Amino acid sequence: MRLYAVVAAGGFRRYATYRVATAAGVFTNTVFGFIMAYVYTALWDERPQLGGYDLSQALTYVWLGQALLMTVAMMGGGFEDELIERIRTGDIAIDLYRPADLQLFWLAGDLGRAAFHLLGRGIVPMALGALAFDLALPANPLVWLAFLASAALGVVVSFAVRFLVALSAFWLLDGAGVAQMTWLAGLFFSGMVLPLTLFPGALGELARALPWSALLQVPADVFLGKHTGWGLVRAYAFQIGWAAALLTAGRLLQSVATRRVVVQGG
Amino acid sequence: MDQPERVDRPLDRRGDRLWAGVRAYGLIASMWIRSTMTYRASFAMTTFGNFAATALDFVAIMLMFSHIDALGGYTLPEVALLYGTAGAAFGLADLVMGSMDRLGRRVRDGTLDTLLVRPVPVLAQVAADRFALRRLGRVTQGLLVLAYALTALDIAWTPLKVLMLPMMLLSGAAIFSAVFVAGAGFQFWAQDASEVQNSFTYGGTTLLQYPPSLFAKDLVRGVTFVLPLAFVNWLPALYVLDRPYPLDLPGRLAFMPPVVAAVCWVLAGAAWRAGLRSYRSTGS
């Protein structure tokens, strides 16, 4: 357990090193936040209460998306490129000899990364958004806590998906294609491009049932107070269910994959 | 009579350097294309991914229009015209110059030094570095949306309006390319701030995909007079659509994009040279 805490702290520190990159990222998140906020304003001007949100809730949704984009790695990034590279070059053999579990080792590092990105790239854009627009920020501190828990579960689901993507490199060697397909699905079905409550009919039901809705849609709805009481429990159960299913799949795939490893000499 | 030595004439030398740069760009780019083709399945997937990534943007706009008839007073085909011109112009710039945003990494890890000692213009080497043919996916998607817009719109075509379309794509691509080059010049100092550049390139494209009537006046002023992205498609496209201009700008500005693109290139070139001159190797 201590080992994984150290790995998580390492993941945090590693991203904290890039201060200029973090500042540049905050700038980008803010620019996109402003553009989307104006688009959503025009959209909600036409149709107030669209998707069950009023205008200030919709604007809050926009800025939550910018704040969580890097935290839950909706566009990928973080560990999977590195793990794919280690699989391709064969360095993975060294990892497998380490006295640490492969999946837990990378999960700990990714949690550290996510924690940094929430603080480094989440808070400032959200604060700037709140200054420029009328946002629906929860008054109850418990809602903020419930949101943080939901965001953390979102990170675990995101990790579980990306771990599966990385393991595909055992078969494909070059995982770039699969990684890209996955972040595309992640971006669209997490609700980043448009809240999933605006997706029509069966597409909407499918989108809300897929694991990616655990990344943004669910935490955002918790933040906006859409899930309370048993609804909150159900929202958590949804996230935990996907996390458990995907982590188990990752574990099974990992044991199949490691049997395939052929360590080349030299 | 002996011919004067050609090398003494600076104009010729500049022409030679330009030719050397274009030639080097072609060679490096074709090398990267061959290298990408080693993993064909991955190439097919990433090209499709590039197509699909941008296509999902437009799907989102279509989903918005399933709830509304007009966004900021513009219909779906009108927004599609803005979307297609901005997307295709940016896609072209991204295909040719998109690798410039790797410059910061090269400055950090010192691999830029390798490029400096080669007898080939550095700009051509950086621009062609990891040339990614898969970016054609984005251009294709933009052109398809543009094609949809042109079939769905009811425009009273004049020869000038027809000429506006290729002009938007070429001048727009040139303006975005200048942003890539200027951004790279900035990265000689900032090193790991490639995301700032993304705000202006990807962010700019996103902005231009929507009608100017959605945005605050100051923002529209900024992208007209400071970073002249409005000339990529807003002003010429509004001429094609017979729509009023933002900020009550005069109508003839619609014909300015080639001039604006040329000015952008001169400024971007200056920023690049200033950056390159100030470069100090990490020594590692």
Coordinates of C-alpha atoms in Angstrom, one line a residue:
Chain A
M1 CA 0.0 0.0 0.0
R2 CA 2.9 2.3 0.9
L3 CA 4.5 1.6 -2.4
Y4 CA 1.4 2.7 -4.3
A5 CA 1.1 5.9 -2.3
V6 CA 4.7 6.7 -3.3
V7 CA 3.9 6.0 -6.9
A8 CA 0.8 8.2 -6.8
A9 CA 2.8 11.0 -5.2
G10 CA 5.4 10.5 -7.9
G11 CA 2.7 10.8 -10.5
F12 CA 1.5 14.1 -8.9
R13 CA 5.0 15.5 -8.8
R14 CA 5.9 14.5 -12.3
Y15 CA 3.2 16.7 -13.8
A16 CA 3.7 19.4 -11.2
T17 CA 7.2 19.9 -12.7
Y18 CA 5.8 21.4 -15.9
R19 CA 4.7 24.8 -14.7
V20 CA 4.8 26.6 -18.0
A21 CA 2.9 23.8 -19.7
T22 CA 0.3 23.9 -16.9
A23 CA -0.2 27.7 -17.3
A24 CA -0.5 27.2 -21.1
G25 CA -3.1 24.5 -20.5
V26 CA -5.1 26.7 -18.2
F27 CA -5.0 29.3 -21.0
T28 CA -6.3 26.8 -23.5
N29 CA -9.1 25.5 -21.2
T30 CA -10.2 29.1 -20.5
V31 CA -10.3 30.0 -24.2
F32 CA -12.3 26.9 -25.1
G33 CA -14.5 27.5 -22.0
F34 CA -15.3 31.0 -23.3
I35 CA -16.1 29.9 -26.9
M36 CA -18.4 27.1 -25.7
A37 CA -20.1 29.3 -23.1
Y38 CA -21.1 31.8 -25.8
V39 CA -22.4 28.9 -28.0
Y40 CA -24.4 27.4 -25.1
T41 CA -25.8 30.9 -24.3
A42 CA -27.1 31.2 -27.9
L43 CA -28.5 27.6 -27.7
W44 CA -30.2 28.1 -24.4
D45 CA -31.5 31.5 -25.5
E46 CA -33.5 29.6 -28.2
R47 CA -34.5 26.8 -25.9
P48 CA -34.5 27.6 -22.2
Q49 CA -34.5 24.4 -20.0
L50 CA -32.9 22.4 -22.8
G51 CA -31.8 19.0 -21.6
G52 CA -33.3 19.8 -18.1
Y53 CA -30.7 22.5 -17.4
D54 CA -31.3 26.2 -17.1
L55 CA -28.8 28.6 -18.7
S56 CA -26.6 29.0 -15.6
Q57 CA -26.5 25.2 -15.1
A58 CA -25.6 24.8 -18.8
L59 CA -22.8 27.3 -18.4
T60 CA -21.6 25.5 -15.2
Y61 CA -21.6 22.3 -17.3
V62 CA -19.3 23.9 -19.9
W63 CA -16.7 25.0 -17.3
L64 CA -16.9 21.7 -15.4
G65 CA -16.1 20.0 -18.7
Q66 CA -13.0 22.2 -19.1
A67 CA -12.0 21.6 -15.4
L68 CA -12.3 17.8 -15.7
L69 CA -11.0 17.4 -19.3
M70 CA -7.5 16.6 -18.2
T71 CA -8.4 15.2 -14.8
V72 CA -10.4 12.3 -16.2
A73 CA -8.2 12.3 -19.3
M74 CA -11.2 12.4 -21.7
M75 CA -8.8 12.9 -24.6
G76 CA -6.5 10.3 -23.4
G77 CA -3.0 11.1 -22.3
G78 CA -1.1 10.3 -19.2
F79 CA 0.1 6.8 -18.8
E80 CA -1.2 4.8 -21.8
D81 CA 1.3 6.1 -24.4
E82 CA 4.1 5.3 -22.1
L83 CA 2.8 1.8 -21.3
I84 CA 2.3 1.1 -25.1
E85 CA 5.8 2.2 -25.7
R86 CA 7.1 -0.1 -23.0
I87 CA 5.2 -3.0 -24.5
R88 CA 6.5 -2.2 -28.0
T89 CA 10.1 -1.9 -26.9
G90 CA 10.0 -4.9 -24.6
D91 CA 10.7 -2.9 -21.5
I92 CA 7.4 -4.3 -20.1
A93 CA 9.4 -7.4 -19.2
I94 CA 11.2 -5.4 -16.5
D95 CA 7.9 -4.1 -15.2
L96 CA 6.6 -7.7 -14.9
Y97 CA 9.6 -8.7 -12.7
R98 CA 8.9 -5.8 -10.3
P99 CA 7.4 -6.7 -6.9
A100 CA 4.3 -4.7 -7.8
D101 CA 1.1 -5.4 -9.5
L102 CA 1.1 -4.0 -13.1
Q103 CA -2.4 -2.7 -13.0
L104 CA -2.3 -1.2 -9.5
F105 CA 1.1 0.4 -10.2
W106 CA -0.2 2.3 -13.2
L107 CA -3.5 3.1 -11.5
A108 CA -1.6 4.7 -8.6
G109 CA 0.5 6.9 -10.9
D110 CA -2.6 7.9 -12.9
L111 CA -4.5 8.9 -9.7
G112 CA -1.5 11.1 -8.8
R113 CA -1.7 12.7 -12.3
A114 CA -5.4 13.2 -12.0
A115 CA -5.1 14.9 -8.6
F116 CA -2.5 17.3 -10.0
H117 CA -4.6 18.1 -13.1
L118 CA -7.7 18.9 -11.0
L119 CA -5.7 21.4 -8.9
G120 CA -3.4 22.7 -11.7
R121 CA -5.8 22.8 -14.6
G122 CA -9.2 22.6 -13.0
I123 CA -9.5 25.3 -10.4
V124 CA -8.3 28.4 -12.3
P125 CA -10.5 27.9 -15.5
M126 CA -13.5 27.2 -13.2
A127 CA -12.8 30.4 -11.2
L128 CA -12.4 32.5 -14.3
G129 CA -15.6 31.0 -15.7
A130 CA -17.4 31.9 -12.5
L131 CA -16.1 35.5 -12.7
A132 CA -17.3 36.0 -16.3
F133 CA -20.5 34.1 -16.2
D134 CA -23.4 33.4 -13.8
L135 CA -22.6 29.8 -12.7
A136 CA -24.8 27.6 -10.6
L137 CA -22.2 26.7 -7.9
P138 CA -23.5 24.5 -5.1
A139 CA -23.9 26.3 -1.7
N140 CA -23.8 23.0 0.3
P141 CA -20.2 21.8 0.9
L142 CA -21.5 18.2 1.0
V143 CA -22.4 18.6 -2.7
W144 CA -18.8 19.6 -3.4
L145 CA -17.6 16.5 -1.6
A146 CA -20.1 14.3 -3.4
F147 CA -18.8 15.8 -6.6
L148 CA -15.2 15.1 -5.8
A149 CA -16.0 11.4 -5.0
S150 CA -17.8 11.1 -8.3
A151 CA -14.9 12.8 -10.2
A152 CA -12.5 10.3 -8.5
L153 CA -14.6 7.4 -9.6
G154 CA -14.6 8.9 -13.1
V155 CA -10.8 8.9 -13.1
V156 CA -10.8 5.2 -12.2
V157 CA -13.3 4.3 -15.0
S158 CA -11.2 6.4 -17.4
F159 CA -8.0 4.6 -16.2
A160 CA -9.7 1.1 -16.6
V161 CA -10.6 1.9 -20.2
R162 CA -7.1 3.3 -21.1
F163 CA -5.4 0.3 -19.4
L164 CA -7.4 -2.0 -21.8
V165 CA -6.3 0.2 -24.7
A166 CA -2.7 0.0 -23.7
L167 CA -2.8 -3.8 -23.3
S168 CA -4.0 -4.0 -26.9
A169 CA -0.5 -3.1 -27.9
F170 CA 0.5 -6.7 -26.9
W171 CA -1.3 -7.8 -30.1
L172 CA -1.1 -4.7 -32.3
L173 CA 2.4 -3.4 -31.3
D174 CA 1.4 0.1 -32.4
G175 CA -1.5 1.2 -30.2
A176 CA -1.9 4.7 -31.6
G177 CA -5.0 3.8 -33.7
V178 CA -6.8 2.1 -30.9
A179 CA -5.9 4.9 -28.5
Q180 CA -7.3 7.5 -30.9
M181 CA -10.5 5.6 -31.4
T182 CA -10.9 5.4 -27.7
W183 CA -10.4 9.1 -26.9
L184 CA -12.8 9.9 -29.7
A185 CA -15.5 7.8 -28.1
G186 CA -14.4 9.2 -24.7
L187 CA -14.8 12.8 -25.9
F188 CA -18.2 12.2 -27.5
F189 CA -19.8 9.8 -25.1
S190 CA -18.5 11.5 -21.9
G191 CA -20.8 14.5 -22.7
M192 CA -17.8 16.8 -23.4
V193 CA -19.1 18.0 -26.9
L194 CA -22.7 18.2 -25.7
P195 CA -24.5 17.1 -22.5
L196 CA -25.8 13.5 -23.0
T197 CA -29.2 14.7 -21.8
L198 CA -29.5 16.5 -25.2
F199 CA -28.8 13.3 -27.2
P200 CA -32.1 12.2 -28.7
G201 CA -33.9 8.9 -28.1
A202 CA -32.0 5.6 -28.3
L203 CA -28.7 7.3 -28.9
G204 CA -29.2 9.2 -25.7
E205 CA -30.1 6.1 -23.7
L206 CA -27.1 4.3 -25.1
A207 CA -24.7 7.2 -24.4
R208 CA -25.9 7.5 -20.8
A209 CA -25.4 3.7 -20.3
L210 CA -21.8 3.6 -21.7
P211 CA -18.9 3.8 -19.3
W212 CA -17.8 7.2 -20.6
S213 CA -20.8 9.0 -19.1
A214 CA -19.1 8.2 -15.7
L215 CA -16.3 10.6 -16.8
L216 CA -18.2 13.9 -17.1
Q217 CA -22.0 13.6 -17.3
V218 CA -22.4 11.9 -13.9
P219 CA -19.9 14.1 -11.9
A220 CA -21.4 17.2 -13.5
D221 CA -25.0 16.1 -12.6
V222 CA -23.8 15.4 -9.1
F223 CA -22.3 18.9 -9.0
L224 CA -25.6 20.4 -10.3
G225 CA -27.6 18.6 -7.7
K226 CA -29.4 16.3 -10.1
H227 CA -28.5 13.3 -8.0
T228 CA -29.5 13.4 -4.4
G229 CA -30.4 10.7 -1.8
W230 CA -30.9 7.4 -3.5
G231 CA -30.3 8.9 -6.8
L232 CA -26.7 9.8 -5.7
V233 CA -26.3 6.2 -4.5
R234 CA -27.4 4.9 -7.9
A235 CA -25.0 7.3 -9.7
Y236 CA -22.1 6.0 -7.6
A237 CA -23.2 2.4 -8.2
F238 CA -23.2 3.1 -11.9
Q239 CA -19.6 4.4 -11.8
I240 CA -18.4 1.7 -9.4
G241 CA -20.1 -1.0 -11.5
W242 CA -18.3 0.1 -14.7
A243 CA -15.0 0.6 -12.8
A244 CA -15.2 -3.0 -11.4
A245 CA -16.2 -4.6 -14.7
L246 CA -13.5 -2.8 -16.7
L247 CA -10.8 -3.3 -14.1
T248 CA -11.6 -7.0 -14.0
A249 CA -11.5 -7.2 -17.8
G250 CA -8.1 -5.5 -17.7
R251 CA -6.9 -8.0 -15.2
L252 CA -8.0 -11.0 -17.3
L253 CA -6.4 -9.4 -20.4
Q254 CA -3.3 -8.7 -18.5
S255 CA -2.8 -12.4 -17.5
V256 CA -3.5 -13.5 -21.1
A257 CA -1.1 -10.8 -22.5
T258 CA 1.8 -11.5 -20.1
R259 CA 1.8 -15.2 -21.2
R260 CA 2.4 -13.9 -24.7
V261 CA 5.5 -11.9 -23.8
V262 CA 8.5 -13.2 -25.6
V263 CA 11.6 -11.5 -24.2
Q264 CA 14.1 -11.0 -26.9
G265 CA 17.7 -11.4 -25.8
G266 CA 20.4 -8.8 -26.3
Chain B
M1 CA 32.6 38.5 -70.9
D2 CA 32.6 36.4 -67.7
Q3 CA 29.3 35.9 -66.0
P4 CA 29.1 37.6 -62.6
E5 CA 29.2 35.1 -59.7
R6 CA 25.6 34.1 -58.9
V7 CA 26.2 33.5 -55.2
D8 CA 26.9 37.2 -54.8
R9 CA 23.4 38.2 -55.6
P10 CA 21.3 38.0 -52.5
L11 CA 18.0 37.7 -54.3
D12 CA 19.1 34.6 -56.1
R13 CA 20.4 33.2 -52.9
R14 CA 17.1 33.7 -51.2
G15 CA 15.3 32.0 -54.1
D16 CA 17.8 29.1 -53.9
R17 CA 17.2 28.8 -50.2
L18 CA 13.4 28.7 -50.7
W19 CA 13.8 26.0 -53.3
A20 CA 16.2 24.1 -51.0
G21 CA 13.6 24.4 -48.2
V22 CA 10.7 23.1 -50.4
R23 CA 12.9 20.3 -51.7
A24 CA 14.0 19.3 -48.1
Y25 CA 10.4 19.5 -46.9
G26 CA 9.3 17.1 -49.7
L27 CA 12.1 14.6 -49.0
I28 CA 11.5 14.6 -45.2
A29 CA 7.7 14.4 -45.7
S30 CA 7.9 11.4 -48.1
M31 CA 10.2 9.6 -45.7
W32 CA 7.7 10.0 -42.9
I33 CA 4.9 8.8 -45.2
R34 CA 6.9 5.7 -45.9
S35 CA 7.6 5.2 -42.2
T36 CA 3.9 5.6 -41.4
M37 CA 2.9 3.0 -44.0
T38 CA 4.9 0.4 -42.1
Y39 CA 1.9 0.1 -39.7
R40 CA -0.9 0.2 -42.3
A41 CA -3.7 -0.8 -40.0
S42 CA -2.7 1.9 -37.6
F43 CA -2.5 4.5 -40.4
A44 CA -6.0 3.6 -41.7
M45 CA -7.3 3.9 -38.1
T46 CA -5.6 7.2 -37.3
T47 CA -6.7 8.7 -40.7
F48 CA -10.2 7.6 -40.0
G49 CA -9.8 8.9 -36.4
N50 CA -8.8 12.3 -37.7
F51 CA -11.8 12.3 -39.9
A52 CA -14.1 11.1 -37.2
A53 CA -12.7 13.4 -34.5
T54 CA -13.8 16.4 -36.5
A55 CA -16.9 14.7 -37.8
L56 CA -18.1 14.3 -34.2
D57 CA -17.9 18.1 -33.8
F58 CA -20.3 18.5 -36.6
V59 CA -22.5 15.7 -35.2
A60 CA -22.7 17.8 -32.1
I61 CA -23.8 20.8 -34.1
M62 CA -26.5 18.7 -35.8
L63 CA -27.6 17.5 -32.4
M64 CA -28.0 21.1 -31.4
F65 CA -30.0 21.8 -34.5
S66 CA -32.3 18.9 -33.6
H67 CA -33.6 21.1 -30.8
I68 CA -33.5 24.5 -32.6
D69 CA -34.0 26.1 -36.0
A70 CA -31.4 28.8 -35.9
L71 CA -28.3 29.5 -33.7
G72 CA -27.6 33.2 -33.4
G73 CA -29.9 33.7 -36.3
Y74 CA -28.1 31.3 -38.6
T75 CA -29.5 28.1 -40.0
L76 CA -27.8 24.7 -40.1
P77 CA -26.6 25.0 -43.8
E78 CA -25.2 28.5 -43.1
V79 CA -23.3 27.2 -40.0
A80 CA -22.1 24.3 -42.2
L81 CA -20.6 26.8 -44.6
L82 CA -18.7 28.4 -41.8
Y83 CA -17.8 25.1 -40.4
G84 CA -16.6 23.6 -43.7
T85 CA -14.5 26.6 -44.7
A86 CA -12.9 26.9 -41.3
G87 CA -12.3 23.2 -41.0
A88 CA -10.8 22.6 -44.4
A89 CA -8.6 25.7 -44.2
F90 CA -7.3 24.7 -40.8
G91 CA -6.9 21.1 -41.9
L92 CA -4.7 22.2 -44.9
A93 CA -2.5 24.3 -42.6
D94 CA -2.4 21.4 -40.0
L95 CA -1.3 19.0 -42.8
V96 CA 1.5 21.2 -44.0
M97 CA 2.6 23.0 -40.8
G98 CA 1.0 21.1 -38.0
S99 CA 4.3 19.6 -36.9
M100 CA 5.6 23.0 -35.8
D101 CA 4.1 22.5 -32.4
R102 CA 6.7 19.9 -31.7
L103 CA 9.4 22.6 -31.6
G104 CA 9.1 23.2 -27.9
R105 CA 9.9 19.6 -27.2
R106 CA 12.9 19.7 -29.5
V107 CA 14.2 22.8 -27.7
R108 CA 13.7 21.1 -24.4
D109 CA 15.4 17.8 -25.2
G110 CA 18.1 19.4 -27.3
T111 CA 17.4 17.5 -30.5
L112 CA 17.0 20.9 -32.3
D113 CA 20.8 21.0 -32.5
T114 CA 20.8 18.1 -34.9
L115 CA 18.6 20.2 -37.3
L116 CA 20.8 23.3 -37.0
V117 CA 23.9 21.6 -38.3
R118 CA 22.3 20.2 -41.4
P119 CA 22.7 22.3 -44.5
V120 CA 18.9 22.6 -44.9
P121 CA 16.6 25.4 -43.8
V122 CA 15.6 24.7 -40.2
L123 CA 12.0 25.8 -40.8
A124 CA 11.5 23.2 -43.5
Q125 CA 13.0 20.5 -41.2
V126 CA 10.8 21.4 -38.3
A127 CA 7.6 21.7 -40.4
A128 CA 8.2 18.4 -42.2
D129 CA 9.2 16.6 -39.0
R130 CA 6.8 13.6 -38.4
F131 CA 4.8 14.7 -41.4
A132 CA 1.4 13.1 -40.8
L133 CA -0.6 12.2 -43.9
R134 CA -3.4 11.1 -41.6
R135 CA -4.3 14.7 -41.2
L136 CA -6.0 14.5 -44.6
G137 CA -8.8 13.0 -42.6
R138 CA -9.6 16.5 -41.2
V139 CA -9.4 18.2 -44.6
T140 CA -11.7 15.6 -46.1
Q141 CA -14.3 16.1 -43.3
G142 CA -14.2 19.9 -43.7
L143 CA -14.7 19.6 -47.5
L144 CA -17.6 17.2 -47.1
V145 CA -19.4 19.5 -44.7
L146 CA -18.7 22.4 -47.2
A147 CA -20.1 20.3 -50.0
Y148 CA -23.3 19.7 -47.9
A149 CA -23.6 23.4 -47.2
L150 CA -23.3 24.3 -50.9
T151 CA -26.0 21.8 -51.9
A152 CA -28.3 22.8 -49.1
L153 CA -27.9 26.6 -49.4
D154 CA -29.9 28.7 -51.8
I155 CA -27.2 31.2 -52.9
A156 CA -27.5 33.6 -55.9
W157 CA -24.1 32.8 -57.3
T158 CA -22.0 35.4 -59.0
P159 CA -18.4 34.8 -60.3
L160 CA -17.0 36.7 -57.3
K161 CA -18.9 34.5 -54.9
V162 CA -17.6 31.4 -56.6
L163 CA -14.0 32.7 -56.4
M164 CA -14.5 33.4 -52.7
L165 CA -14.5 29.6 -51.9
P166 CA -11.0 28.6 -53.1
M167 CA -9.7 32.0 -51.9
M168 CA -11.1 31.3 -48.4
L169 CA -9.5 27.8 -48.3
L170 CA -6.0 29.0 -49.5
S171 CA -5.8 32.3 -47.7
G172 CA -7.3 30.7 -44.6
A173 CA -4.7 27.9 -44.7
A174 CA -2.0 30.5 -45.1
I175 CA -3.2 32.5 -42.1
F176 CA -3.4 29.4 -39.9
S177 CA 0.1 28.4 -41.2
A178 CA 1.4 31.8 -40.2
V179 CA 0.0 31.2 -36.7
F180 CA 1.8 27.8 -36.5
V181 CA 5.1 29.5 -37.5
A182 CA 4.7 32.4 -35.2
G183 CA 3.7 30.0 -32.4
A184 CA 6.9 28.0 -33.0
G185 CA 8.9 31.3 -32.8
F186 CA 7.3 31.9 -29.4
Q187 CA 8.2 28.4 -28.2
F188 CA 11.9 29.2 -28.5
W189 CA 11.3 31.2 -25.3
A190 CA 8.4 29.4 -23.8
Q191 CA 9.6 25.8 -24.6
D192 CA 6.7 23.8 -23.2
A193 CA 3.8 26.1 -24.0
S194 CA 2.6 24.5 -27.2
E195 CA -0.9 24.6 -25.7
V196 CA -1.0 28.3 -26.0
Q197 CA -0.6 27.8 -29.8
N198 CA -3.5 25.2 -29.6
S199 CA -5.8 27.9 -28.3
F200 CA -5.2 30.0 -31.4
T201 CA -5.3 27.1 -33.9
Y202 CA -7.8 24.6 -32.6
G203 CA -9.6 27.3 -30.5
G204 CA -9.7 29.6 -33.5
T205 CA -11.1 27.0 -35.7
T206 CA -13.8 26.2 -33.2
L207 CA -14.7 29.9 -32.9
L208 CA -14.9 30.3 -36.7
Q209 CA -17.2 27.3 -37.0
Y210 CA -20.0 29.4 -35.4
P211 CA -21.5 32.7 -36.6
P212 CA -19.9 35.9 -35.2
S213 CA -23.3 37.0 -33.9
L214 CA -22.8 34.5 -31.0
F215 CA -19.7 36.1 -29.5
A216 CA -19.1 39.3 -27.5
K217 CA -18.1 42.3 -29.6
D218 CA -14.6 42.5 -28.0
L219 CA -13.9 38.9 -28.9
V220 CA -14.9 39.6 -32.5
R221 CA -12.8 42.8 -32.5
G222 CA -9.8 40.8 -31.2
V223 CA -10.0 38.1 -34.0
T224 CA -10.4 40.8 -36.6
F225 CA -7.8 43.4 -35.8
V226 CA -5.3 41.6 -33.4
L227 CA -5.1 38.0 -34.6
P228 CA -6.9 38.3 -37.9
L229 CA -8.7 35.0 -37.9
A230 CA -12.0 36.7 -39.0
F231 CA -10.4 36.8 -42.5
V232 CA -10.1 33.0 -42.7
N233 CA -13.8 32.6 -43.3
W234 CA -16.1 34.9 -41.4
L235 CA -15.8 38.0 -43.6
P236 CA -15.6 36.2 -47.0
A237 CA -18.3 33.7 -46.0
L238 CA -20.7 36.4 -44.9
Y239 CA -20.2 38.1 -48.3
V240 CA -21.2 34.8 -49.9
L241 CA -24.2 34.5 -47.6
D242 CA -25.2 38.1 -48.1
R243 CA -25.2 38.6 -44.3
P244 CA -24.4 41.8 -42.5
Y245 CA -20.9 42.1 -41.2
P246 CA -20.0 42.1 -37.5
L247 CA -19.0 45.5 -36.0
D248 CA -20.4 47.3 -39.1
L249 CA -17.2 46.5 -41.0
P250 CA -17.1 47.7 -44.7
G251 CA -18.0 45.0 -47.3
R252 CA -14.8 45.2 -49.3
L253 CA -13.0 43.6 -46.4
A254 CA -14.3 40.3 -47.8
F255 CA -11.6 40.5 -50.5
M256 CA -8.7 41.2 -48.2
P257 CA -7.8 37.7 -47.0
P258 CA -4.9 37.2 -49.5
V259 CA -3.4 40.5 -48.4
V260 CA -3.9 39.7 -44.7
A261 CA -2.3 36.2 -45.2
A262 CA 0.7 37.8 -46.8
V263 CA 1.2 40.3 -44.0
C264 CA 0.7 37.4 -41.5
W265 CA 3.5 35.5 -43.2
V266 CA 5.9 38.4 -43.1
L267 CA 5.3 38.9 -39.4
A268 CA 5.4 35.1 -38.7
G269 CA 8.7 34.9 -40.6
A270 CA 10.1 37.7 -38.5
A271 CA 9.0 36.0 -35.3
W272 CA 10.5 32.7 -36.4
R273 CA 13.9 34.3 -37.2
A274 CA 13.9 36.3 -34.0
G275 CA 13.2 33.0 -32.1
L276 CA 15.8 31.1 -33.9
R277 CA 18.5 33.8 -33.3
S278 CA 17.8 33.7 -29.6
Y279 CA 18.0 30.0 -29.4
R280 CA 20.6 28.6 -27.0
S281 CA 21.1 24.9 -26.8
T282 CA 20.4 23.0 -23.6
G283 CA 23.8 21.4 -24.1
S284 CA 22.5 18.0 -23.2

